[in-house]
Coordinates of C-alpha atoms in Angstrom, one line a residue:
M5 CA 39.0 37.9 -35.0
T6 CA 41.7 39.4 -37.4
A7 CA 40.9 40.4 -40.9
D8 CA 42.7 37.4 -42.3
A9 CA 40.9 34.9 -40.0
A10 CA 38.4 32.7 -41.8
P11 CA 34.8 32.7 -40.4
P12 CA 33.8 29.4 -38.7
P13 CA 32.1 26.9 -40.9
V14 CA 28.4 27.2 -41.3
E15 CA 28.0 23.6 -40.0
E16 CA 29.8 24.5 -36.7
V17 CA 27.6 27.6 -36.2
A18 CA 24.5 25.6 -36.9
G19 CA 25.7 22.9 -34.5
R20 CA 26.3 25.4 -31.7
T21 CA 22.8 26.9 -32.3
T22 CA 21.1 23.5 -32.3
G23 CA 23.0 22.4 -29.2
A24 CA 22.0 25.5 -27.3
A25 CA 18.4 25.1 -28.5
V26 CA 18.3 21.5 -27.3
R27 CA 19.9 22.3 -23.9
G28 CA 17.5 25.1 -23.3
P29 CA 14.3 23.0 -23.2
R30 CA 16.1 20.2 -21.4
A31 CA 17.3 22.6 -18.7
R32 CA 13.8 24.0 -18.4
T33 CA 12.3 20.6 -18.2
A34 CA 14.8 19.5 -15.5
A35 CA 14.2 22.6 -13.5
A36 CA 10.4 22.1 -13.7
Y37 CA 10.8 18.5 -12.5
L38 CA 12.9 19.6 -9.6
R39 CA 10.4 22.2 -8.6
Y40 CA 7.6 19.6 -8.9
G41 CA 9.6 17.0 -6.9
A42 CA 10.4 19.5 -4.2
A43 CA 6.7 20.5 -3.8
K44 CA 5.7 16.8 -3.6
L45 CA 8.4 16.0 -1.0
A46 CA 7.4 19.1 1.1
G47 CA 3.8 17.9 0.9
A48 CA 4.9 14.4 2.1
A49 CA 6.8 15.9 5.0
V50 CA 3.7 17.9 6.1
S51 CA 1.6 14.8 5.8
L52 CA 4.0 12.8 8.0
F53 CA 3.9 15.5 10.6
A54 CA 0.1 15.5 10.5
V55 CA 0.3 11.7 11.0
L56 CA 2.5 12.2 14.1
V57 CA 0.0 14.6 15.6
T58 CA -3.1 12.6 14.7
G59 CA -1.6 9.3 15.9
F60 CA -0.7 10.8 19.2
F61 CA -3.9 12.5 20.1
L62 CA -6.5 10.3 18.3
F63 CA -5.8 7.1 20.2
R64 CA -5.9 8.9 23.6
L65 CA -9.6 9.3 23.0
I66 CA -10.1 5.5 23.3
P67 CA -11.9 4.8 26.5
G68 CA -10.0 2.7 29.1
D69 CA -7.0 3.1 31.3
P70 CA -4.0 1.3 29.8
V71 CA -2.2 1.1 33.2
K72 CA -5.2 -0.7 34.8
T73 CA -5.5 -3.0 31.8
M74 CA -1.9 -4.0 32.1
T75 CA -2.5 -5.3 35.6
G76 CA -5.0 -7.8 34.2
G77 CA -7.6 -7.1 36.8
R78 CA -5.4 -7.9 39.7
P79 CA -5.7 -5.8 42.9
V80 CA -3.1 -3.1 42.7
S81 CA -2.4 -0.3 45.1
A82 CA -2.5 3.3 44.2
E83 CA 1.3 3.5 44.7
Q84 CA 1.9 0.7 42.2
L85 CA -0.4 2.4 39.6
A86 CA 1.5 5.7 40.1
Q87 CA 4.8 3.8 39.6
Y88 CA 3.5 2.4 36.3
R89 CA 2.5 5.8 35.2
R90 CA 5.9 7.2 36.0
E91 CA 7.6 4.3 34.2
F92 CA 5.7 4.9 31.0
G93 CA 5.7 8.7 31.2
L94 CA 1.9 8.9 31.6
D95 CA 2.2 11.2 34.6
L96 CA 3.7 14.0 32.5
P97 CA 1.6 16.8 31.0
L98 CA 0.2 16.0 27.5
W99 CA 2.3 18.4 25.7
E100 CA 5.5 17.0 27.3
Q101 CA 4.4 13.5 26.3
F102 CA 3.8 14.7 22.7
A103 CA 7.2 16.4 22.5
D104 CA 8.9 13.3 23.8
Y105 CA 7.0 11.1 21.4
C106 CA 8.0 13.3 18.4
R107 CA 11.6 13.4 19.5
K108 CA 11.9 9.7 19.9
A109 CA 9.9 8.9 16.7
L110 CA 12.4 11.0 14.6
T111 CA 15.2 8.8 15.9
G112 CA 13.3 5.5 15.3
D113 CA 12.4 4.9 18.9
L114 CA 8.7 4.2 19.0
G115 CA 8.5 3.5 22.7
T116 CA 7.9 0.3 24.7
S117 CA 4.8 -1.8 24.4
Y118 CA 2.6 -1.8 27.6
Q119 CA 1.4 -5.4 27.2
F120 CA 4.5 -7.0 25.8
R121 CA 7.1 -5.0 27.8
A122 CA 9.2 -4.9 24.7
P123 CA 10.3 -2.2 22.2
V124 CA 7.6 -1.4 19.7
I125 CA 10.1 -1.6 16.8
D126 CA 10.9 -5.2 17.8
K127 CA 7.3 -6.3 17.7
I128 CA 6.9 -4.6 14.3
T129 CA 10.0 -6.3 13.0
E130 CA 8.7 -9.6 14.3
A131 CA 5.3 -9.4 12.6
L132 CA 6.3 -7.5 9.4
P133 CA 7.6 -10.5 7.4
N134 CA 4.3 -12.4 8.0
T135 CA 2.3 -9.4 6.7
L136 CA 4.5 -9.0 3.7
L137 CA 4.1 -12.7 2.8
L138 CA 0.3 -12.5 2.9
T139 CA -0.3 -9.1 1.4
G140 CA 2.7 -9.2 -1.0
T141 CA 1.5 -12.5 -2.5
A142 CA -2.1 -11.1 -2.8
F143 CA -0.8 -7.8 -4.3
V144 CA 1.1 -9.6 -7.1
L145 CA -1.8 -11.8 -8.0
Y146 CA -4.6 -9.2 -7.9
T147 CA -2.5 -6.6 -9.8
V148 CA -1.6 -9.0 -12.6
L149 CA -5.2 -10.4 -12.7
G150 CA -6.7 -6.9 -12.7
I151 CA -4.5 -5.5 -15.5
V152 CA -4.9 -8.6 -17.8
L153 CA -8.7 -8.9 -17.3
G154 CA -9.2 -5.1 -17.4
T155 CA -7.3 -4.9 -20.7
R156 CA -9.3 -7.7 -22.3
A157 CA -12.6 -6.3 -21.0
A158 CA -11.9 -2.9 -22.5
W159 CA -10.6 -4.2 -25.8
R160 CA -13.8 -6.2 -26.2
H161 CA -16.1 -3.8 -24.4
G162 CA -19.8 -4.5 -24.7
R163 CA -19.4 -8.2 -25.3
L164 CA -20.4 -11.0 -23.0
G165 CA -16.9 -11.4 -21.5
D166 CA -16.7 -7.7 -20.7
R167 CA -20.1 -7.7 -19.0
I168 CA -19.2 -10.8 -16.9
H169 CA -15.8 -9.5 -15.8
T170 CA -17.1 -6.0 -15.0
G171 CA -20.2 -7.3 -13.1
L172 CA -18.1 -9.8 -11.1
A173 CA -15.5 -7.2 -10.3
L174 CA -18.1 -4.7 -9.1
T175 CA -19.8 -7.3 -7.0
L176 CA -16.7 -8.7 -5.3
Y177 CA -15.2 -5.2 -4.8
S178 CA -18.3 -4.2 -2.8
V179 CA -18.2 -7.3 -0.6
P180 CA -16.7 -6.7 2.9
S181 CA -13.5 -8.6 3.2
F182 CA -14.2 -10.0 6.6
W183 CA -17.6 -11.3 5.5
L184 CA -16.0 -13.1 2.5
G185 CA -13.3 -14.5 4.7
L186 CA -15.8 -15.9 7.2
L187 CA -17.8 -17.4 4.3
L188 CA -14.7 -19.1 2.9
I189 CA -13.9 -20.5 6.4
V190 CA -17.4 -21.9 6.7
V191 CA -17.4 -23.5 3.2
L192 CA -13.8 -24.5 2.6
A193 CA -12.3 -24.8 6.1
V194 CA -15.1 -26.2 8.3
G195 CA -17.0 -27.8 5.5
V196 CA -20.7 -27.7 4.5
G197 CA -22.7 -30.9 3.9
P198 CA -20.8 -33.2 1.5
V199 CA -18.1 -30.6 1.1
P200 CA -15.2 -31.5 3.4
G201 CA -12.9 -28.9 5.1
L202 CA -10.0 -28.5 2.8
F203 CA -8.0 -25.7 4.4
P204 CA -7.1 -24.7 8.0
T205 CA -9.5 -22.3 9.7
G206 CA -6.7 -19.9 10.8
G207 CA -3.1 -19.3 11.8
M208 CA 0.0 -19.4 9.8
E209 CA 1.3 -22.9 10.5
S210 CA 0.3 -26.1 12.2
G211 CA 3.7 -26.5 14.0
G212 CA 6.1 -29.3 14.1
E213 CA 7.0 -29.2 10.4
E214 CA 10.5 -28.5 9.0
G215 CA 12.0 -28.0 5.6
L216 CA 9.8 -28.4 2.6
A217 CA 7.0 -29.7 4.7
H218 CA 7.0 -26.4 6.6
V219 CA 6.9 -24.4 3.4
L220 CA 3.9 -26.4 2.1
D221 CA 2.2 -26.1 5.5
V222 CA 2.5 -22.3 5.4
A223 CA 1.3 -22.2 1.8
H224 CA -1.7 -24.3 2.8
H225 CA -2.6 -21.8 5.5
L226 CA -2.0 -18.9 3.0
V227 CA -4.6 -20.0 0.5
L228 CA -7.8 -18.7 2.0
P229 CA -6.6 -15.3 3.2
V230 CA -4.9 -14.7 -0.2
V231 CA -8.0 -15.7 -2.1
T232 CA -10.1 -13.4 0.1
L233 CA -7.8 -10.4 -0.6
V234 CA -7.5 -11.2 -4.4
A235 CA -11.2 -11.5 -4.8
V236 CA -11.9 -8.2 -3.1
E237 CA -9.1 -6.1 -4.5
Y238 CA -8.6 -7.2 -8.1
G239 CA -11.8 -5.5 -9.1
Q240 CA -10.4 -2.0 -8.5
T241 CA -7.4 -2.6 -10.7
L242 CA -9.6 -4.1 -13.4
L243 CA -12.1 -1.2 -13.4
V244 CA -9.3 1.5 -13.5
T245 CA -7.4 -0.3 -16.3
R246 CA -10.6 -0.8 -18.3
S247 CA -11.7 2.8 -17.9
A248 CA -8.3 4.2 -18.9
L249 CA -8.0 1.9 -21.9
L250 CA -11.5 2.8 -23.1
D251 CA -10.5 6.5 -23.1
E252 CA -7.5 5.7 -25.3
M253 CA -9.3 3.5 -27.8
G254 CA -10.7 6.4 -29.8
S255 CA -7.4 8.1 -30.2
D256 CA -6.0 9.1 -33.6
Y257 CA -2.7 7.3 -33.1
L258 CA -4.4 4.0 -32.8
T259 CA -6.3 4.6 -36.1
T260 CA -3.0 5.5 -37.7
A261 CA -1.3 2.3 -36.3
R262 CA -4.1 0.2 -37.7
A263 CA -3.9 2.0 -41.1
K264 CA -0.2 1.0 -41.3
G265 CA -1.3 -2.6 -41.2
L266 CA -0.4 -3.6 -37.7
R267 CA -2.3 -6.5 -36.1
D268 CA -5.0 -5.6 -33.6
D269 CA -3.2 -7.5 -30.9
L270 CA 0.0 -5.6 -31.6
V271 CA -1.8 -2.2 -31.6
R272 CA -3.2 -3.1 -28.2
R273 CA 0.1 -4.2 -26.6
R274 CA 2.5 -1.7 -28.1
H275 CA 0.4 1.5 -28.3
A276 CA -2.8 1.5 -26.4
V277 CA -1.9 -0.4 -23.2
P278 CA 1.3 1.5 -22.3
N279 CA -0.5 4.9 -22.5
A280 CA -3.6 3.6 -20.6
L281 CA -1.5 2.2 -17.8
L282 CA -0.6 5.6 -16.3
P283 CA -3.6 5.7 -13.9
T284 CA -3.0 2.1 -13.1
V285 CA 0.6 2.9 -12.1
T286 CA -0.7 5.3 -9.4
L287 CA -3.1 2.7 -8.1
V288 CA -0.3 0.1 -8.0
F289 CA 1.9 2.4 -5.9
I290 CA -1.0 3.1 -3.5
N291 CA -1.7 -0.7 -3.2
L292 CA 2.0 -1.3 -2.7
G293 CA 2.0 1.1 0.3
R294 CA -1.0 -0.8 1.7
T295 CA 0.9 -4.1 1.6
V296 CA 2.9 -2.9 4.6
A297 CA -0.2 -1.8 6.5
G298 CA -1.7 -5.3 5.9
V299 CA -5.4 -5.9 6.1
I300 CA -6.5 -5.7 9.7
L301 CA -9.9 -7.4 9.2
V302 CA -8.6 -10.3 7.1
E303 CA -5.6 -11.0 9.4
T304 CA -8.0 -10.9 12.4
V305 CA -10.5 -13.3 10.8
F306 CA -7.8 -15.8 9.8
S307 CA -5.7 -15.3 13.0
W308 CA -2.7 -14.4 10.8
P309 CA 0.2 -13.3 13.0
G310 CA 0.9 -10.0 11.1
L311 CA 0.8 -6.3 11.7
G312 CA -2.9 -6.1 11.2
G313 CA -3.6 -8.7 13.9
L314 CA -1.1 -7.0 16.1
F315 CA -2.8 -3.6 15.6
Y316 CA -6.2 -5.1 16.5
Q317 CA -4.7 -6.7 19.6
A318 CA -3.1 -3.4 20.7
L319 CA -6.3 -1.5 20.2
S320 CA -8.1 -3.8 22.7
V321 CA -5.8 -2.9 25.6
P322 CA -5.2 0.0 24.5
D323 CA -1.5 -0.3 24.1
L324 CA -0.8 3.3 23.1
P325 CA 2.9 3.1 22.1
L326 CA 2.2 0.0 19.9
V327 CA -0.9 1.5 18.4
Q328 CA 0.9 4.8 17.6
G329 CA 3.9 3.0 16.2
L330 CA 1.8 0.8 13.9
F331 CA -0.4 3.8 12.8
L332 CA 2.7 5.7 12.0
L333 CA 4.1 2.8 10.0
F334 CA 0.9 2.3 8.1
A335 CA 0.4 5.9 7.2
S336 CA 4.0 6.5 6.3
A337 CA 4.1 3.6 3.9
V338 CA 1.1 5.0 2.0
I339 CA 2.5 8.5 2.0
I340 CA 5.9 7.4 0.8
M341 CA 4.4 5.3 -2.0
N342 CA 2.0 8.0 -3.1
T343 CA 5.0 10.4 -3.2
L344 CA 7.0 7.9 -5.3
A345 CA 4.0 7.6 -7.7
D346 CA 4.0 11.4 -8.0
L347 CA 7.7 11.4 -8.8
V348 CA 7.5 8.6 -11.3
Y349 CA 4.4 9.9 -13.1
P350 CA 6.2 12.8 -15.0
L351 CA 8.8 10.3 -16.2
L352 CA 6.0 8.3 -17.8
D353 CA 4.0 11.3 -19.0
P354 CA 6.1 14.5 -19.5
R355 CA 3.0 16.6 -19.5
V356 CA 2.6 16.1 -15.7
G357 CA 4.4 18.6 -13.5
R358 CA 4.9 21.3 -16.1

């Protein structure tokens, strides 16, 4: 700068200083989030590898010879059994089978089902929409029901409604889903005394229906398994939401909001509930991952043609490629959703991940 040059305005210097001061914390926050996200993604990768190892070795402990099971009890010569073993790679050393399994799994090839003689990925693709229809419908209902009732129970804690909701949630959450499903079948499908059977005992459709009649028929079959899942699962969301909101209710910012003259309902909806929902968000992501896994016992009880029923059917053979593929899918869905929850959580609460 020459002697005649005028110094920069004070406002410009202050603006540069302020901009640098703002960019500094933002850069540090972004770097901290990237480190946090990288650690979570690395943990997810390790978990997925652990699932590969567990899924391969665990199901080989199941008693029974899958090759003999495939023959259906028919008399088969030793040469034919050896041919089957070569066809499915069961004659190779265990470590070679594992290396081949990992290599194919990374490319999306989950092998060929022993009992269906079809690619495992095709059987999964065929059953996945049925599972998502059942568990997805139940997921939406029990999530909304749990959050709404949990919020009301916490805001009016100690009252009769709170005690009823909490007691009912604890009771239903402790009930085995298969037992509740069987009870609903006996009462509402078969009928007891003067109560007629109102719903199908199982399956996804009656068959022979088209168009709107088919949609209504599927919805009719959907009622009992969805009611079973909602009754058992909504209690967990209710209890987590209620507990988180009770922790927030004594906070100073709620007292300040009330002192400003805000209505109690407005204080709850705009201030208390958004902060209390953070633990519920994690639970929602976990449950969302479980929708892909389906509910094995419920699908089996109601003969629902989804992934859960397919898994049970594969275990009974045992159909190792199908069992391994389904186990990998179930565990991967939960791991991915947990990782997404971990990545979203710092965006909702900046204190996480620092």
